[in-house]
mmCIF file of C-alpha atoms in Angstrom:
data_model
loop_
_atom_site.group_PDB
_atom_site.id
_atom_site.type_symbol
_atom_site.label_atom_id
_atom_site.label_comp_id
_atom_site.label_asym_id
_atom_site.label_seq_id
_atom_site.Cartn_x
_atom_site.Cartn_y
_atom_site.Cartn_z
ATOM 1 C CA MET A 1 73.528 58.348 90.734
ATOM 2 C CA LEU A 2 69.883 58.190 91.702
ATOM 3 C CA THR A 3 67.335 57.190 89.113
ATOM 4 C CA GLU A 4 63.916 58.848 89.214
ATOM 5 C CA LYS A 5 62.405 55.571 90.488
ATOM 6 C CA ASN A 6 64.990 55.301 93.287
ATOM 7 C CA LYS A 7 64.550 58.976 94.155
ATOM 8 C CA THR A 8 60.836 58.378 94.744
ATOM 9 C CA LYS A 9 61.561 55.282 96.840
ATOM 10 C CA ALA A 10 64.187 57.195 98.833
ATOM 11 C CA ILE A 11 61.679 59.957 99.611
ATOM 12 C CA VAL A 12 59.047 57.420 100.701
ATOM 13 C CA PHE A 13 61.491 55.560 102.949
ATOM 14 C CA TRP A 14 62.879 58.783 104.459
ATOM 15 C CA CYS A 15 59.293 59.849 105.236
ATOM 16 C CA LEU A 16 58.583 56.489 106.892
ATOM 17 C CA THR A 17 61.828 56.808 108.847
ATOM 18 C CA ALA A 18 60.792 60.279 110.029
ATOM 19 C CA VAL A 19 57.379 58.931 111.099
ATOM 20 C CA ILE A 20 59.012 56.232 113.224
ATOM 21 C CA MET A 21 61.330 58.824 114.777
ATOM 22 C CA ALA A 22 58.347 61.070 115.528
ATOM 23 C CA VAL A 23 56.444 58.192 117.154
ATOM 24 C CA ILE A 24 59.459 57.342 119.315
ATOM 25 C CA PHE A 25 59.812 61.010 120.306
ATOM 26 C CA TYR A 26 56.086 61.247 121.104
ATOM 27 C CA LEU A 27 56.147 58.112 123.260
ATOM 28 C CA SER A 28 59.271 59.295 125.088
ATOM 29 C CA ALA A 29 57.724 62.703 125.753
ATOM 30 C CA GLN A 30 54.893 61.178 127.774
ATOM 31 C CA VAL A 31 55.141 61.566 131.508
ATOM 32 C CA ALA A 32 55.741 58.346 133.418
ATOM 33 C CA ASP A 33 52.116 57.917 134.543
ATOM 34 C CA ASP A 34 50.746 58.253 130.995
ATOM 35 C CA SER A 35 53.394 55.910 129.646
ATOM 36 C CA ALA A 36 52.636 53.341 132.356
ATOM 37 C CA GLU A 37 48.920 53.598 131.571
ATOM 38 C CA GLN A 38 49.565 52.901 127.884
ATOM 39 C CA SER A 39 51.825 49.938 128.532
ATOM 40 C CA GLY A 40 49.325 48.672 131.109
ATOM 41 C CA PHE A 41 46.588 48.738 128.461
ATOM 42 C CA ILE A 42 48.815 46.829 126.013
ATOM 43 C CA LEU A 43 49.784 44.372 128.746
ATOM 44 C CA GLU A 44 46.109 43.756 129.486
ATOM 45 C CA LEU A 45 45.371 43.069 125.805
ATOM 46 C CA LEU A 46 48.357 40.760 125.395
ATOM 47 C CA SER A 47 47.540 38.918 128.619
ATOM 48 C CA LYS A 48 44.063 38.128 127.300
ATOM 49 C CA VAL A 49 45.514 36.655 124.117
ATOM 50 C CA PHE A 50 48.633 35.041 125.602
ATOM 51 C CA SER A 51 47.529 34.374 129.182
ATOM 52 C CA SER A 52 50.055 31.606 129.792
ATOM 53 C CA LEU A 53 53.132 33.711 128.926
ATOM 54 C CA GLY A 54 53.326 35.546 132.246
ATOM 55 C CA LEU A 55 53.923 38.923 130.649
ATOM 56 C CA THR A 56 54.825 41.821 132.897
ATOM 57 C CA ASP A 57 54.795 45.571 132.383
ATOM 58 C CA HIS A 58 58.606 45.485 132.350
ATOM 59 C CA ILE A 59 58.688 42.888 129.543
ATOM 60 C CA VAL A 60 56.150 44.822 127.467
ATOM 61 C CA ARG A 61 58.054 48.109 127.863
ATOM 62 C CA LYS A 62 61.453 46.612 127.047
ATOM 63 C CA THR A 63 60.066 44.710 124.063
ATOM 64 C CA ALA A 64 58.528 47.946 122.782
ATOM 65 C CA HIS A 65 61.927 49.694 123.096
ATOM 66 C CA PHE A 66 63.631 46.884 121.205
ATOM 67 C CA LEU A 67 61.037 46.758 118.407
ATOM 68 C CA GLU A 68 60.800 50.540 117.951
ATOM 69 C CA PHE A 69 64.494 50.776 117.254
ATOM 70 C CA ALA A 70 64.521 47.591 115.154
ATOM 71 C CA ALA A 71 61.902 49.230 112.925
ATOM 72 C CA LEU A 72 63.885 52.477 112.824
ATOM 73 C CA CYS A 73 67.084 50.727 111.735
ATOM 74 C CA PHE A 74 65.140 48.708 109.155
ATOM 75 C CA MET A 75 63.834 51.946 107.653
ATOM 76 C CA PHE A 76 67.216 53.677 107.862
ATOM 77 C CA ASN A 77 68.642 50.790 105.822
ATOM 78 C CA TYR A 78 66.107 51.189 103.037
ATOM 79 C CA SER A 79 66.371 54.992 103.117
ATOM 80 C CA LEU A 80 70.158 54.903 102.872
ATOM 81 C CA CYS A 81 70.150 52.119 100.299
ATOM 82 C CA TYR A 82 67.918 54.077 97.920
ATOM 83 C CA THR A 83 69.739 57.344 98.628
ATOM 84 C CA LYS A 84 73.317 56.068 98.349
ATOM 85 C CA GLY A 85 72.658 53.196 95.928
ATOM 86 C CA LYS A 86 74.424 50.715 98.190
ATOM 87 C CA PHE A 87 74.187 49.189 101.654
ATOM 88 C CA GLN A 88 75.122 51.380 104.589
ATOM 89 C CA LYS A 89 74.893 48.755 107.350
ATOM 90 C CA ILE A 90 77.225 50.401 109.839
ATOM 91 C CA LEU A 91 75.801 53.873 109.218
ATOM 92 C CA SER A 92 72.224 52.660 109.723
ATOM 93 C CA VAL A 93 73.112 51.109 113.085
ATOM 94 C CA LEU A 94 75.106 54.195 114.133
ATOM 95 C CA LEU A 95 72.229 56.530 113.203
ATOM 96 C CA THR A 96 69.746 54.368 115.093
ATOM 97 C CA SER A 97 71.987 54.054 118.128
ATOM 98 C CA SER A 98 72.582 57.812 118.101
ATOM 99 C CA TYR A 99 68.851 58.447 117.982
ATOM 100 C CA ALA A 100 68.431 55.995 120.864
ATOM 101 C CA LEU A 101 71.005 57.973 122.856
ATOM 102 C CA SER A 102 69.220 61.242 122.086
ATOM 103 C CA ASP A 103 65.957 59.571 123.139
ATOM 104 C CA GLU A 104 67.438 58.622 126.501
ATOM 105 C CA ILE A 105 68.778 62.160 127.011
ATOM 106 C CA HIS A 106 65.355 63.536 126.031
ATOM 107 C CA GLN A 107 63.744 61.441 128.781
ATOM 108 C CA ILE A 108 65.807 63.244 131.445
ATOM 109 C CA PHE A 109 63.575 66.259 130.838
ATOM 110 C CA VAL A 110 60.275 64.341 131.045
ATOM 111 C CA GLU A 111 58.543 64.056 134.411
ATOM 112 C CA GLY A 112 59.071 60.638 135.975
ATOM 113 C CA ARG A 113 61.327 59.388 133.175
ATOM 114 C CA SER A 114 65.059 58.784 133.258
ATOM 115 C CA CYS A 115 68.093 58.205 131.084
ATOM 116 C CA GLN A 116 69.202 54.581 131.358
ATOM 117 C CA PHE A 117 72.284 53.028 129.804
ATOM 118 C CA SER A 118 70.479 49.658 129.727
ATOM 119 C CA ASP A 119 67.685 51.140 127.585
ATOM 120 C CA TRP A 120 70.215 52.601 125.134
ATOM 121 C CA LEU A 121 71.937 49.217 124.961
ATOM 122 C CA LEU A 122 68.609 47.451 124.392
ATOM 123 C CA ASP A 123 67.689 49.987 121.688
ATOM 124 C CA THR A 124 71.040 49.408 119.979
ATOM 125 C CA CYS A 125 70.459 45.646 120.107
ATOM 126 C CA GLY A 126 67.080 46.359 118.517
ATOM 127 C CA ALA A 127 68.935 48.259 115.782
ATOM 128 C CA LEU A 128 71.134 45.224 115.129
ATOM 129 C CA PHE A 129 68.010 43.057 114.944
ATOM 130 C CA GLY A 130 66.477 45.563 112.511
ATOM 131 C CA LEU A 131 69.602 45.305 110.355
ATOM 132 C CA LEU A 132 69.336 41.508 110.391
ATOM 133 C CA MET A 133 65.658 41.687 109.383
ATOM 134 C CA PHE A 134 66.536 44.108 106.580
ATOM 135 C CA LEU A 135 69.223 41.769 105.247
ATOM 136 C CA ILE A 136 66.843 38.797 105.363
ATOM 137 C CA VAL A 137 64.057 40.706 103.595
ATOM 138 C CA TYR A 138 66.477 42.119 101.028
ATOM 139 C CA PHE A 139 67.894 38.641 100.359
ATOM 140 C CA LEU A 140 64.410 37.108 100.009
ATOM 141 C CA ILE A 141 63.247 39.859 97.650
ATOM 142 C CA GLY A 142 66.388 39.277 95.565
ATOM 143 C CA LYS A 143 65.681 35.540 95.420
ATOM 144 C CA ILE A 144 62.075 36.141 94.368
ATOM 145 C CA LYS A 145 63.133 38.600 91.658
ATOM 146 C CA SER A 146 65.809 36.275 90.285
ATOM 147 C CA GLY A 147 63.304 33.398 90.319
ATOM 148 C CA ARG A 148 60.872 35.483 88.269
ATOM 149 C CA LYS A 149 63.586 36.359 85.763
ATOM 150 C CA ARG A 150 64.489 32.668 85.370
ATOM 151 C CA SER A 151 60.817 31.738 84.978
ATOM 152 C CA SER A 152 60.263 34.314 82.220
ATOM 153 C CA LYS A 153 63.365 33.046 80.393
ATOM 154 C CA ASP A 154 62.046 29.457 80.653
ATOM 155 C CA ILE A 155 58.719 30.486 79.118
ATOM 156 C CA ASN A 156 60.403 32.142 76.128
#
């Protein structure tokens, strides 16, 4: 059963999840030339800061894919956790992977873009990374909260 506090958190996290999905859709809807121009701009910025890394357009684009879907899975985890009241690890990865598949299919219809199995696989790996980050953050927040409870008991 959802408490009023959890209901509010669930709404916030579902809204954030929808924003990430909308950003992914927007980026995937860009024709290849516009997308290349954007990643070229980001590559230029990163190259100025990290000149010795030897970044390429390919690395920037694939890293963006990975991180977009890591963030999506992270948000799905919080959204589902506050909605269902418990972890939904497998469901969050399945939802993210399914959205990644729909994203690849969507790109078939965008000029100069294509559907690539390797991108779906990379996106799904990003989802698994997002799940791992969620579990780490959730664990750390739990440790901090339990430390605060112990500290308040020590003071009394």
